[in-house]
CSV table of N, CA and C in Angstrom, one decimal:
chain,number,residue,atom,x,y,z
P,260,MET,N,0.8,-1.2,0.0
P,260,MET,CA,0.0,0.0,0.0
P,260,MET,C,0.9,1.3,0.0
P,261,PHE,N,1.9,1.2,0.8
P,261,PHE,CA,2.8,2.4,0.9
P,261,PHE,C,3.4,2.7,-0.5
P,262,PHE,N,3.9,1.7,-1.1
P,262,PHE,CA,4.6,1.9,-2.4
P,262,PHE,C,3.6,2.3,-3.5
P,263,ARG,N,2.3,1.9,-3.4
P,263,ARG,CA,1.3,2.3,-4.4
P,263,ARG,C,1.0,3.8,-4.2
P,264,VAL,N,0.9,4.2,-3.0
P,264,VAL,CA,0.6,5.6,-2.7
P,264,VAL,C,1.9,6.5,-3.1
P,265,LEU,N,3.0,6.0,-2.8
P,265,LEU,CA,4.2,6.7,-3.2
P,265,LEU,C,4.4,6.8,-4.7
P,266,PHE,N,4.1,5.8,-5.4
P,266,PHE,CA,4.2,5.8,-6.9
P,266,PHE,C,3.1,6.8,-7.4
P,267,ASP,N,1.9,6.7,-6.9
P,267,ASP,CA,0.8,7.6,-7.3
P,267,ASP,C,1.2,9.1,-7.1
P,268,ALA,N,1.8,9.4,-5.9
P,268,ALA,CA,2.2,10.7,-5.6
P,268,ALA,C,3.3,11.2,-6.6
P,269,LEU,N,4.2,10.4,-6.8
P,269,LEU,CA,5.3,10.8,-7.8
P,269,LEU,C,4.8,11.0,-9.2
P,270,ALA,N,3.9,10.1,-9.6
P,270,ALA,CA,3.4,10.2,-11.0
P,270,ALA,C,2.5,11.5,-11.1
P,271,LEU,N,1.7,11.7,-10.1
P,271,LEU,CA,0.8,12.9,-10.1
P,271,LEU,C,1.7,14.2,-10.0
P,272,GLY,N,2.7,14.1,-9.2
P,272,GLY,CA,3.6,15.3,-9.1
P,272,GLY,C,4.3,15.6,-10.4
P,273,ALA,N,4.8,14.6,-11.1
P,273,ALA,CA,5.5,14.8,-12.4
P,273,ALA,C,4.5,15.3,-13.4
P,274,TYR,N,3.3,14.8,-13.4
P,274,TYR,CA,2.2,15.3,-14.4
P,274,TYR,C,1.9,16.8,-14.1
P,275,ALA,N,1.7,17.1,-12.8
P,275,ALA,CA,1.4,18.5,-12.4
P,275,ALA,C,2.5,19.4,-12.7
P,276,PHE,N,3.8,19.0,-12.5
P,276,PHE,CA,4.9,19.8,-12.8
P,276,PHE,C,5.0,20.0,-14.3
P,277,ALA,N,4.8,19.0,-15.1
P,277,ALA,CA,4.8,19.1,-16.6
P,277,ALA,C,3.7,20.1,-17.1
P,278,ARG,N,2.6,20.1,-16.4
P,278,ARG,CA,1.5,21.0,-16.9
P,278,ARG,C,1.7,22.4,-16.3
P,279,GLY,N,2.7,22.6,-15.5
P,279,GLY,CA,2.9,24.0,-14.9
P,279,GLY,C,2.0,24.3,-13.7
P,280,CYS,N,1.5,23.3,-13.1
P,280,CYS,CA,0.6,23.6,-11.9
P,280,CYS,C,1.3,24.1,-10.7
P,281,PHE,N,2.7,24.1,-10.7
P,281,PHE,CA,3.4,24.5,-9.5
P,281,PHE,C,3.8,26.0,-9.6
P,282,ARG,N,3.5,26.6,-10.7
P,282,ARG,CA,3.8,28.1,-10.8
P,282,ARG,C,2.6,28.8,-10.3
P,283,ASP,N,2.9,29.9,-9.5
P,283,ASP,CA,1.9,30.7,-8.9
P,283,ASP,C,0.8,29.9,-8.2
P,284,HIS,N,1.3,29.0,-7.3
P,284,HIS,CA,0.3,28.1,-6.7
P,284,HIS,C,-0.4,28.7,-5.5
P,285,GLY,N,0.2,29.7,-4.9
P,285,GLY,CA,-0.4,30.4,-3.7
P,285,GLY,C,-0.3,29.6,-2.4
P,286,LEU,N,0.5,28.6,-2.4
P,286,LEU,CA,0.7,27.9,-1.1
P,286,LEU,C,1.6,28.6,-0.2
P,287,THR,N,1.2,28.8,1.0
P,287,THR,CA,2.1,29.5,2.0
P,287,THR,C,2.3,28.5,3.1
P,288,PRO,N,3.3,28.8,4.0
P,288,PRO,CA,3.5,27.9,5.1
P,288,PRO,C,2.3,27.7,6.0
P,289,GLY,N,1.5,28.8,6.1
P,289,GLY,CA,0.3,28.7,6.9
P,289,GLY,C,-0.8,27.8,6.3
P,290,LYS,N,-0.9,27.8,5.0
P,290,LYS,CA,-1.9,26.9,4.3
P,290,LYS,C,-1.4,25.5,4.4
P,291,LEU,N,-0.1,25.3,4.2
P,291,LEU,CA,0.4,23.9,4.3
P,291,LEU,C,0.3,23.4,5.7
P,292,GLY,N,0.4,24.3,6.7
P,292,GLY,CA,0.2,23.9,8.1
P,292,GLY,C,-1.3,23.5,8.4
P,293,LEU,N,-2.2,24.2,7.7
P,293,LEU,CA,-3.6,23.8,7.9
P,293,LEU,C,-3.9,22.5,7.2
P,294,ALA,N,-3.1,22.1,6.1
P,294,ALA,CA,-3.3,20.9,5.4
P,294,ALA,C,-2.7,19.7,6.2
P,295,ALA,N,-1.8,19.9,7.1
P,295,ALA,CA,-1.1,18.9,7.8
P,295,ALA,C,-2.0,17.9,8.6
P,296,PRO,N,-3.0,18.4,9.3
P,296,PRO,CA,-3.9,17.5,10.0
P,296,PRO,C,-4.6,16.6,9.0
P,297,GLY,N,-5.0,17.1,7.9
P,297,GLY,CA,-5.6,16.2,6.9
P,297,GLY,C,-4.8,15.1,6.5
P,298,ARG,N,-3.5,15.3,6.3
P,298,ARG,CA,-2.6,14.3,5.9
P,298,ARG,C,-2.4,13.2,7.1
P,299,VAL,N,-2.4,13.7,8.3
P,299,VAL,CA,-2.3,12.8,9.4
P,299,VAL,C,-3.5,12.0,9.5
P,300,PHE,N,-4.7,12.6,9.3
P,300,PHE,CA,-6.0,11.8,9.4
P,300,PHE,C,-6.1,10.8,8.3
P,301,THR,N,-5.5,11.1,7.1
P,301,THR,CA,-5.6,10.2,6.0
P,301,THR,C,-4.7,8.9,6.3
P,302,VAL,N,-3.6,9.1,6.9
P,302,VAL,CA,-2.7,8.0,7.3
P,302,VAL,C,-3.4,7.2,8.4
P,303,CYS,N,-4.0,7.9,9.4
P,303,CYS,CA,-4.7,7.1,10.4
P,303,CYS,C,-5.9,6.3,9.8
P,304,ASN,N,-6.6,6.9,8.9
P,304,ASN,CA,-7.7,6.2,8.2
P,304,ASN,C,-7.2,4.9,7.6
P,305,GLY,N,-6.0,4.9,6.9
P,305,GLY,CA,-5.5,3.7,6.3
P,305,GLY,C,-5.1,2.7,7.4
P,306,VAL,N,-4.5,3.1,8.5
P,306,VAL,CA,-4.1,2.2,9.6
P,306,VAL,C,-5.3,1.6,10.2
P,307,PHE,N,-6.3,2.4,10.5
P,307,PHE,CA,-7.5,1.9,11.1
P,307,PHE,C,-8.3,0.9,10.2
P,308,LEU,N,-8.2,1.2,8.9
P,308,LEU,CA,-8.9,0.3,7.9
P,308,LEU,C,-8.3,-1.1,7.9
P,309,PHE,N,-6.9,-1.1,7.9
P,309,PHE,CA,-6.3,-2.4,7.9
P,309,PHE,C,-6.4,-3.1,9.3
P,310,ARG,N,-6.5,-2.4,10.4
P,310,ARG,CA,-6.8,-3.0,11.7
P,310,ARG,C,-8.2,-3.6,11.7
P,311,ALA,N,-9.1,-2.9,11.0
P,311,ALA,CA,-10.5,-3.4,11.0
P,311,ALA,C,-10.6,-4.7,10.2
P,312,TYR,N,-9.7,-4.8,9.1
P,312,TYR,CA,-9.7,-6.1,8.4
P,312,TYR,C,-9.3,-7.2,9.3
P,313,GLU,N,-8.4,-7.0,10.2
P,313,GLU,CA,-8.0,-8.0,11.1
P,313,GLU,C,-9.1,-8.4,12.2
P,314,ALA,N,-9.9,-7.4,12.6
P,314,ALA,CA,-10.8,-7.5,13.7
P,314,ALA,C,-12.2,-7.9,13.3
P,315,THR,N,-12.6,-7.7,12.1
P,315,THR,CA,-14.0,-8.0,11.7
P,315,THR,C,-14.0,-8.8,10.4
P,316,PRO,N,-15.1,-9.3,10.0
P,316,PRO,CA,-15.2,-9.9,8.7
P,316,PRO,C,-14.9,-8.9,7.6
P,317,ILE,N,-14.3,-9.3,6.5
P,317,ILE,CA,-13.7,-8.3,5.5
P,317,ILE,C,-14.8,-7.5,4.9
P,318,SER,N,-16.1,-8.0,4.9
P,318,SER,CA,-17.1,-7.2,4.2
P,318,SER,C,-17.4,-5.9,4.9
P,319,LEU,N,-17.4,-5.9,6.2
P,319,LEU,CA,-17.8,-4.7,7.0
P,319,LEU,C,-16.8,-3.5,6.7
P,320,PRO,N,-15.5,-3.7,6.9
P,320,PRO,CA,-14.6,-2.5,6.7
P,320,PRO,C,-14.5,-2.2,5.2
P,321,THR,N,-15.0,-3.1,4.3
P,321,THR,CA,-14.9,-2.7,2.9
P,321,THR,C,-16.1,-1.9,2.5
P,322,VAL,N,-17.3,-2.2,3.1
P,322,VAL,CA,-18.5,-1.5,2.7
P,322,VAL,C,-18.6,-0.1,3.4
P,323,VAL,N,-18.3,-0.1,4.7
P,323,VAL,CA,-18.6,1.2,5.5
P,323,VAL,C,-17.9,2.4,4.9
P,324,PRO,N,-16.6,2.4,4.6
P,324,PRO,CA,-16.0,3.6,4.0
P,324,PRO,C,-16.6,4.0,2.7
P,325,ARG,N,-17.1,3.1,1.9
P,325,ARG,CA,-17.7,3.5,0.6
P,325,ARG,C,-19.1,4.0,0.7
P,326,THR,N,-19.8,3.7,1.8
P,326,THR,CA,-21.2,4.1,2.0
P,326,THR,C,-21.3,5.4,2.9
P,327,GLN,N,-20.2,5.7,3.6
P,327,GLN,CA,-20.3,6.8,4.5
P,327,GLN,C,-20.5,8.1,3.8
P,328,PRO,N,-20.0,8.4,2.7
P,328,PRO,CA,-20.3,9.7,2.0
P,328,PRO,C,-21.8,9.9,1.7
P,329,PHE,N,-22.4,8.8,1.3
P,329,PHE,CA,-23.9,8.9,1.0
P,329,PHE,C,-24.7,9.2,2.3
P,330,PHE,N,-24.3,8.7,3.4
P,330,PHE,CA,-25.0,9.0,4.7
P,330,PHE,C,-24.7,10.5,5.1
P,331,LEU,N,-23.5,11.0,4.8
P,331,LEU,CA,-23.3,12.4,5.1
P,331,LEU,C,-24.1,13.3,4.2
P,332,VAL,N,-24.3,12.9,3.0
P,332,VAL,CA,-25.1,13.7,2.1
P,332,VAL,C,-26.6,13.7,2.5
P,333,LEU,N,-27.0,12.5,2.9
P,333,LEU,CA,-28.4,12.4,3.4
P,333,LEU,C,-28.6,13.2,4.7
P,334,LEU,N,-27.7,13.2,5.6
P,334,LEU,CA,-27.8,14.0,6.8
P,334,LEU,C,-27.8,15.5,6.5
P,335,ARG,N,-27.0,15.9,5.5
P,335,ARG,CA,-27.0,17.3,5.1
P,335,ARG,C,-28.3,17.7,4.5
P,336,VAL,N,-28.9,16.9,3.6
P,336,VAL,CA,-30.2,17.2,3.0
P,336,VAL,C,-31.3,17.3,4.1
P,337,ARG,N,-31.2,16.4,5.1
P,337,ARG,CA,-32.2,16.4,6.1
P,337,ARG,C,-32.1,17.7,7.0
P,338,ARG,N,-30.9,18.2,7.2
P,338,ARG,CA,-30.7,19.4,8.0
P,338,ARG,C,-31.2,20.6,7.2
P,339,ARG,N,-31.2,20.6,5.9
P,339,ARG,CA,-31.6,21.7,5.1
P,339,ARG,C,-33.2,21.9,5.0
P,340,ARG,N,-33.9,20.8,5.3
P,340,ARG,CA,-35.3,20.9,5.2
P,340,ARG,C,-35.8,21.9,6.3
P,341,PRO,N,-36.9,22.6,6.0
P,341,PRO,CA,-37.4,23.5,7.1
P,341,PRO,C,-38.1,22.7,8.2
P,342,ALA,N,-38.0,23.2,9.4
P,342,ALA,CA,-38.6,22.5,10.5
P,342,ALA,C,-40.1,22.5,10.4
P,343,PRO,N,-40.8,21.5,10.8
P,343,PRO,CA,-42.3,21.5,10.8
P,343,PRO,C,-42.8,22.6,11.7
P,344,PRO,N,-43.9,23.2,11.3
P,344,PRO,CA,-44.5,24.3,12.1
P,344,PRO,C,-44.9,23.8,13.5
P,345,ARG,N,-44.7,24.6,14.5
P,345,ARG,CA,-45.1,24.2,15.8
P,345,ARG,C,-46.6,24.5,16.0
P,346,SER,N,-47.3,23.8,16.8
P,346,SER,CA,-48.6,24.1,17.1
P,346,SER,C,-48.7,25.2,18.2
P,347,GLY,N,-49.7,26.1,18.1
P,347,GLY,CA,-49.7,27.3,19.0
P,347,GLY,C,-50.2,27.0,20.3
P,348,ARG,N,-49.5,26.3,21.2
P,348,ARG,CA,-49.8,26.0,22.6
P,348,ARG,C,-49.3,27.0,23.5
């Protein structure tokens, strides 16, 4: 897994460099510092996923990460609905 991610990062970096994406990128040390927790959480997510493969049947940790975005969208849609009118008690 590590080498797959490393190869993907190198290939994507080479492609972005060839396309000129690194000129005038606007990244500052502050913005990179804000992105650092996201990188840490991504690594933790991978570690927890492989630990889940050891602790549960393989179907559960395979399905849950793929369905979670749908549940988040449904929760957001539910929050956007107006509240039902209250009775005048």
